[in-house]
Short mmCIF file of C-alpha atoms in Angstrom, two decimals:
data_model
loop_
_atom_site.label_atom_id
_atom_site.label_comp_id
_atom_site.label_asym_id
_atom_site.label_seq_id
_atom_site.Cartn_x
_atom_site.Cartn_y
_atom_site.Cartn_z
CA MET A 20 46.60 14.40 -35.66
CA GLU A 21 44.05 14.69 -38.64
CA LEU A 22 44.76 12.67 -41.40
CA PRO A 23 43.66 13.12 -45.16
CA PRO A 24 41.09 10.29 -45.40
CA SER A 25 42.85 9.15 -48.48
CA HIS A 26 46.21 8.87 -46.55
CA PHE A 27 47.79 5.34 -46.60
CA PRO A 28 47.71 5.05 -42.81
CA ALA A 29 44.12 5.81 -42.67
CA ALA A 30 43.23 3.36 -45.37
CA ARG A 31 45.16 0.69 -43.87
CA ALA A 32 43.60 1.13 -40.36
CA ALA A 33 40.04 1.26 -42.21
CA ALA A 34 40.99 -1.98 -43.71
CA VAL A 35 41.43 -3.43 -40.33
CA ALA A 36 38.18 -2.04 -38.98
CA VAL A 37 36.30 -3.40 -41.95
CA GLY A 38 37.80 -6.62 -41.63
CA TYR A 39 36.89 -6.97 -37.94
CA LEU A 40 33.20 -5.83 -38.68
CA ARG A 41 32.92 -8.39 -41.59
CA TYR A 42 34.08 -11.22 -39.45
CA LEU A 43 31.46 -10.07 -36.59
CA ARG A 44 28.50 -9.11 -38.76
CA GLY A 45 29.21 -10.92 -42.10
CA GLY A 46 28.22 -14.43 -43.52
CA PRO A 47 26.69 -16.00 -46.34
CA GLY A 48 23.94 -13.55 -46.50
CA ARG A 49 25.89 -10.41 -46.26
CA GLY A 50 29.11 -8.79 -47.35
CA LEU A 51 30.20 -5.56 -46.03
CA GLN A 52 32.79 -3.60 -47.77
CA LEU A 53 34.48 -0.04 -47.24
CA ARG A 54 32.71 2.59 -49.76
CA GLU A 55 34.58 5.83 -48.24
CA VAL A 56 36.77 6.81 -45.43
CA ARG A 57 35.07 9.97 -44.00
CA SER A 58 37.50 11.10 -41.54
CA ALA A 59 40.71 9.97 -39.94
CA ARG A 60 42.68 10.86 -36.81
CA ARG A 61 45.87 9.52 -35.13
CA GLN A 62 46.85 9.61 -31.71
CA ASP A 63 50.19 8.72 -30.46
CA ILE A 64 50.06 7.06 -27.05
CA ASP A 65 53.19 6.99 -25.16
CA ASP A 66 54.63 3.39 -24.46
CA VAL A 67 51.46 1.95 -25.92
CA GLY A 68 50.96 2.63 -29.54
CA HIS A 69 49.13 4.35 -32.21
CA LYS A 70 45.47 4.90 -32.16
CA TYR A 71 43.30 5.60 -35.15
CA TYR A 72 39.83 7.17 -35.04
CA LEU A 73 37.68 6.74 -38.22
CA GLU A 74 34.55 7.75 -39.53
CA LEU A 75 33.64 5.05 -42.23
CA GLU A 76 30.77 4.52 -44.82
CA LEU A 77 30.46 0.68 -45.65
CA GLU A 78 28.12 -1.02 -48.21
CA ASP A 79 26.69 -4.19 -48.74
CA VAL A 80 27.79 -6.01 -52.00
CA LEU A 81 24.65 -7.79 -52.19
CA ASP A 82 22.71 -4.70 -51.87
CA LYS A 83 24.56 -1.56 -53.66
CA GLY A 84 22.02 0.75 -52.60
CA SER A 85 22.41 -0.14 -48.77
CA THR A 86 25.03 1.77 -46.95
CA VAL A 87 25.69 2.46 -43.23
CA ASN A 88 27.90 4.72 -41.30
CA CYS A 89 30.28 3.60 -38.52
CA THR A 90 32.97 4.81 -36.32
CA ALA A 91 35.88 2.65 -35.64
CA GLU A 92 38.99 2.67 -33.36
CA VAL A 93 42.21 1.01 -34.19
CA LEU A 94 45.07 0.71 -31.59
CA TYR A 95 48.33 -0.79 -33.04
CA HIS A 96 50.61 -1.94 -30.10
CA LEU A 97 53.93 -0.37 -30.06
CA GLY A 98 56.77 -2.64 -31.50
CA SER A 99 54.43 -5.77 -31.70
CA LYS A 100 54.47 -7.96 -34.53
CA THR A 101 52.46 -10.61 -32.75
CA SER A 102 49.67 -8.81 -30.95
CA ALA A 103 46.44 -8.17 -33.11
CA PRO A 104 45.26 -4.39 -33.05
CA ASP A 105 42.68 -3.61 -30.64
CA VAL A 106 39.45 -2.85 -32.57
CA GLN A 107 36.17 -1.12 -31.67
CA VAL A 108 33.55 -0.50 -34.16
CA THR A 109 30.03 1.09 -33.83
CA VAL A 110 27.58 0.67 -36.67
CA GLN A 111 25.01 3.51 -36.94
CA GLY A 112 21.94 2.28 -38.21
CA GLU A 113 20.59 -1.14 -38.99
CA LEU A 114 21.88 -3.75 -41.28
CA ARG A 115 19.97 -5.43 -43.63
CA SER A 116 18.43 -8.78 -42.34
CA THR A 117 19.90 -12.02 -43.62
CA GLU A 118 17.53 -14.15 -41.45
CA GLN A 119 15.79 -15.74 -44.38
CA ALA A 120 18.68 -16.18 -46.77
CA ASP A 121 20.78 -17.72 -43.75
CA LYS A 122 18.04 -20.00 -43.18
CA GLU A 123 17.67 -20.96 -46.86
CA PHE A 124 21.64 -21.61 -47.00
CA TYR A 125 21.54 -23.52 -43.95
CA ASN A 126 18.99 -26.00 -45.29
CA ARG A 127 20.43 -26.33 -48.67
CA ILE A 128 23.97 -27.15 -47.22
CA ARG A 129 22.47 -29.65 -44.61
CA SER A 130 20.41 -31.39 -47.50
CA LEU A 131 23.42 -31.88 -49.73
CA GLU A 132 24.08 -35.77 -50.39
CA LYS A 133 27.78 -35.01 -50.72
CA GLU A 134 30.06 -32.58 -48.86
CA LEU A 135 30.37 -29.15 -51.26
CA GLU A 136 33.49 -28.76 -52.54
CA ALA A 137 35.04 -25.90 -55.05
CA GLU A 138 38.10 -24.24 -56.14
CA ASN A 139 39.30 -21.01 -57.79
CA ILE A 140 36.67 -18.84 -56.51
CA PRO A 141 37.31 -15.07 -57.29
CA GLY A 142 37.99 -12.62 -54.52
CA PHE A 143 35.20 -10.27 -55.46
CA ILE A 144 31.84 -11.35 -56.22
CA LEU A 145 30.57 -8.52 -58.38
CA VAL A 146 33.85 -7.56 -60.01
CA PRO A 147 34.78 -9.95 -62.86
CA ASP A 148 38.57 -11.03 -63.35
CA SER A 149 40.29 -13.68 -65.19
CA HIS A 150 38.27 -16.40 -63.69
CA GLY A 151 34.91 -14.56 -64.17
CA ASN A 152 32.04 -13.86 -61.74
CA VAL A 153 31.25 -16.10 -58.75
CA PRO A 154 28.60 -18.67 -59.75
CA PRO A 155 25.44 -17.46 -57.77
CA GLU A 156 25.24 -20.81 -56.05
CA LEU A 157 28.87 -20.22 -54.43
CA GLU A 158 28.02 -16.46 -53.44
CA PRO A 159 27.17 -17.68 -49.82
CA ILE A 160 30.33 -19.79 -49.75
CA HIS A 161 32.26 -16.85 -50.94
CA LEU A 162 30.68 -14.26 -48.56
CA LEU A 163 31.53 -16.73 -45.40
CA ALA A 164 35.23 -16.90 -46.87
CA TRP A 165 35.20 -12.95 -46.74
CA ALA A 166 34.02 -13.12 -43.24
CA ALA A 167 36.74 -15.63 -42.45
CA SER A 168 39.13 -13.37 -44.19
CA GLY A 169 38.19 -10.61 -42.11
CA TYR A 170 39.15 -12.47 -39.05
CA VAL A 171 42.78 -13.00 -40.66
CA ILE A 172 43.05 -9.74 -41.85
CA TRP A 173 42.21 -8.44 -38.07
CA GLN A 174 44.55 -10.76 -36.32
CA ASN A 175 47.72 -10.29 -38.57
CA SER A 176 47.74 -6.69 -39.68
CA THR A 177 50.22 -4.16 -38.48
CA GLU A 178 50.55 -0.50 -39.24
CA ASN A 179 52.45 -1.26 -42.30
CA THR A 180 50.37 -3.84 -44.12
CA LYS A 181 47.10 -3.87 -45.99
CA PHE A 182 45.55 -7.16 -46.94
CA HIS A 183 42.52 -8.07 -48.91
CA LEU A 184 41.27 -11.49 -50.19
CA ALA A 185 42.28 -12.05 -53.50
CA GLN A 186 40.99 -15.63 -54.31
CA VAL A 187 39.49 -18.53 -52.63
CA LYS A 188 41.81 -21.12 -53.85
CA HIS A 189 39.99 -23.96 -52.37
CA VAL A 190 36.89 -24.85 -50.12
CA LYS A 191 35.86 -28.31 -48.68
CA GLN A 192 32.86 -28.88 -46.36
CA VAL A 193 33.53 -30.99 -43.38
CA LYS A 194 30.96 -33.43 -42.39
CA ARG A 195 29.97 -32.86 -38.65
CA SER A 196 27.68 -34.71 -36.11
CA ASP A 197 26.46 -31.26 -34.72
CA GLU A 198 24.46 -28.76 -36.13
CA ASP A 199 27.32 -26.34 -37.13
CA LEU A 200 28.37 -26.17 -40.74
CA GLN A 201 32.31 -26.30 -41.02
CA PHE A 202 34.12 -25.50 -44.02
CA ASP A 203 37.87 -25.46 -44.67
CA TYR A 204 39.34 -22.76 -46.86
CA VAL A 205 42.55 -22.21 -48.64
CA LEU A 206 42.40 -18.39 -48.95
CA LEU A 207 44.77 -16.31 -50.93
CA LEU A 208 45.58 -12.84 -49.37
CA HIS A 209 47.09 -10.01 -51.43
CA GLU A 210 49.11 -7.75 -49.18
CA MET A 211 49.15 -4.42 -51.01
CA VAL A 212 52.15 -2.97 -49.54
CA SER A 213 54.76 -5.61 -50.27
CA GLN A 214 52.59 -6.88 -52.99
CA GLU A 215 52.78 -10.53 -51.84
CA VAL A 216 50.20 -13.18 -52.37
CA LEU A 217 50.11 -15.46 -49.33
CA PRO A 218 48.13 -18.79 -48.98
CA CYS A 219 46.37 -19.10 -45.59
CA GLY A 220 44.23 -22.00 -44.37
CA VAL A 221 41.02 -21.51 -42.38
CA SER A 222 38.56 -23.54 -40.70
CA VAL A 223 35.19 -21.86 -40.16
CA LEU A 224 32.17 -23.15 -38.22
CA TRP A 225 28.81 -21.27 -39.21
CA HIS A 226 25.21 -21.50 -37.81
CA PRO A 227 22.34 -19.17 -38.55
CA GLU A 228 22.04 -18.38 -34.75
CA ARG A 229 25.63 -18.45 -33.94
CA GLY A 230 27.11 -16.66 -37.06
CA ALA A 231 30.83 -17.34 -38.30
CA ARG A 232 33.64 -18.41 -35.90
CA VAL A 233 37.11 -19.23 -37.08
CA CYS A 234 38.31 -22.42 -35.35
CA HIS A 235 41.71 -22.82 -36.90
CA GLY A 236 43.76 -20.31 -38.74
CA PRO A 237 46.35 -17.84 -38.38
CA GLY A 238 45.74 -15.86 -35.14
CA SER A 239 43.04 -18.45 -34.02
CA ALA A 240 43.20 -19.94 -30.37
#
């Protein structure tokens, strides 16, 4: 069944797909967000669930002129409130390289004499709110939180929810003996259907060669 791209179910499925991709491909040097839902279709699969087929246009918040198209499939399992949706995303084209930015961020954090700690970082980098914009030195920390929130959104969404990151309430770097960086976040997620704001604790490991991995948080193993 074809859906209007502006239809609420299409927008909710798109939020899950973008969250999934943000977790897989995002990090301190890249922030992917939805620019437009180009097309949407829903298939009702007997005894399985509802599957959405989407064509999306995404942009990198650090390079507004850089957009990519992608196709996504989001399957919500019938009657399940505990299983994460199954998501498949295919990016058409190349994303901007973050190799140099990742290396600089990694070396800067590794060279700190004291573990980084910050609080009350706004949810959106380039959109001012009551707290103002994100300080430039904290943009990579925020983008990493954005990637982590993508994981939480993917793992905890249902067909009737739509989450987005409202604020990084607190972040603290955790000292490690290996080569990974670890950040423990308290995120505030806004659920736009119920209008609830939900606190969420997430621990994230990150390395330039391995990307972001949520090691503790809602839905993590």
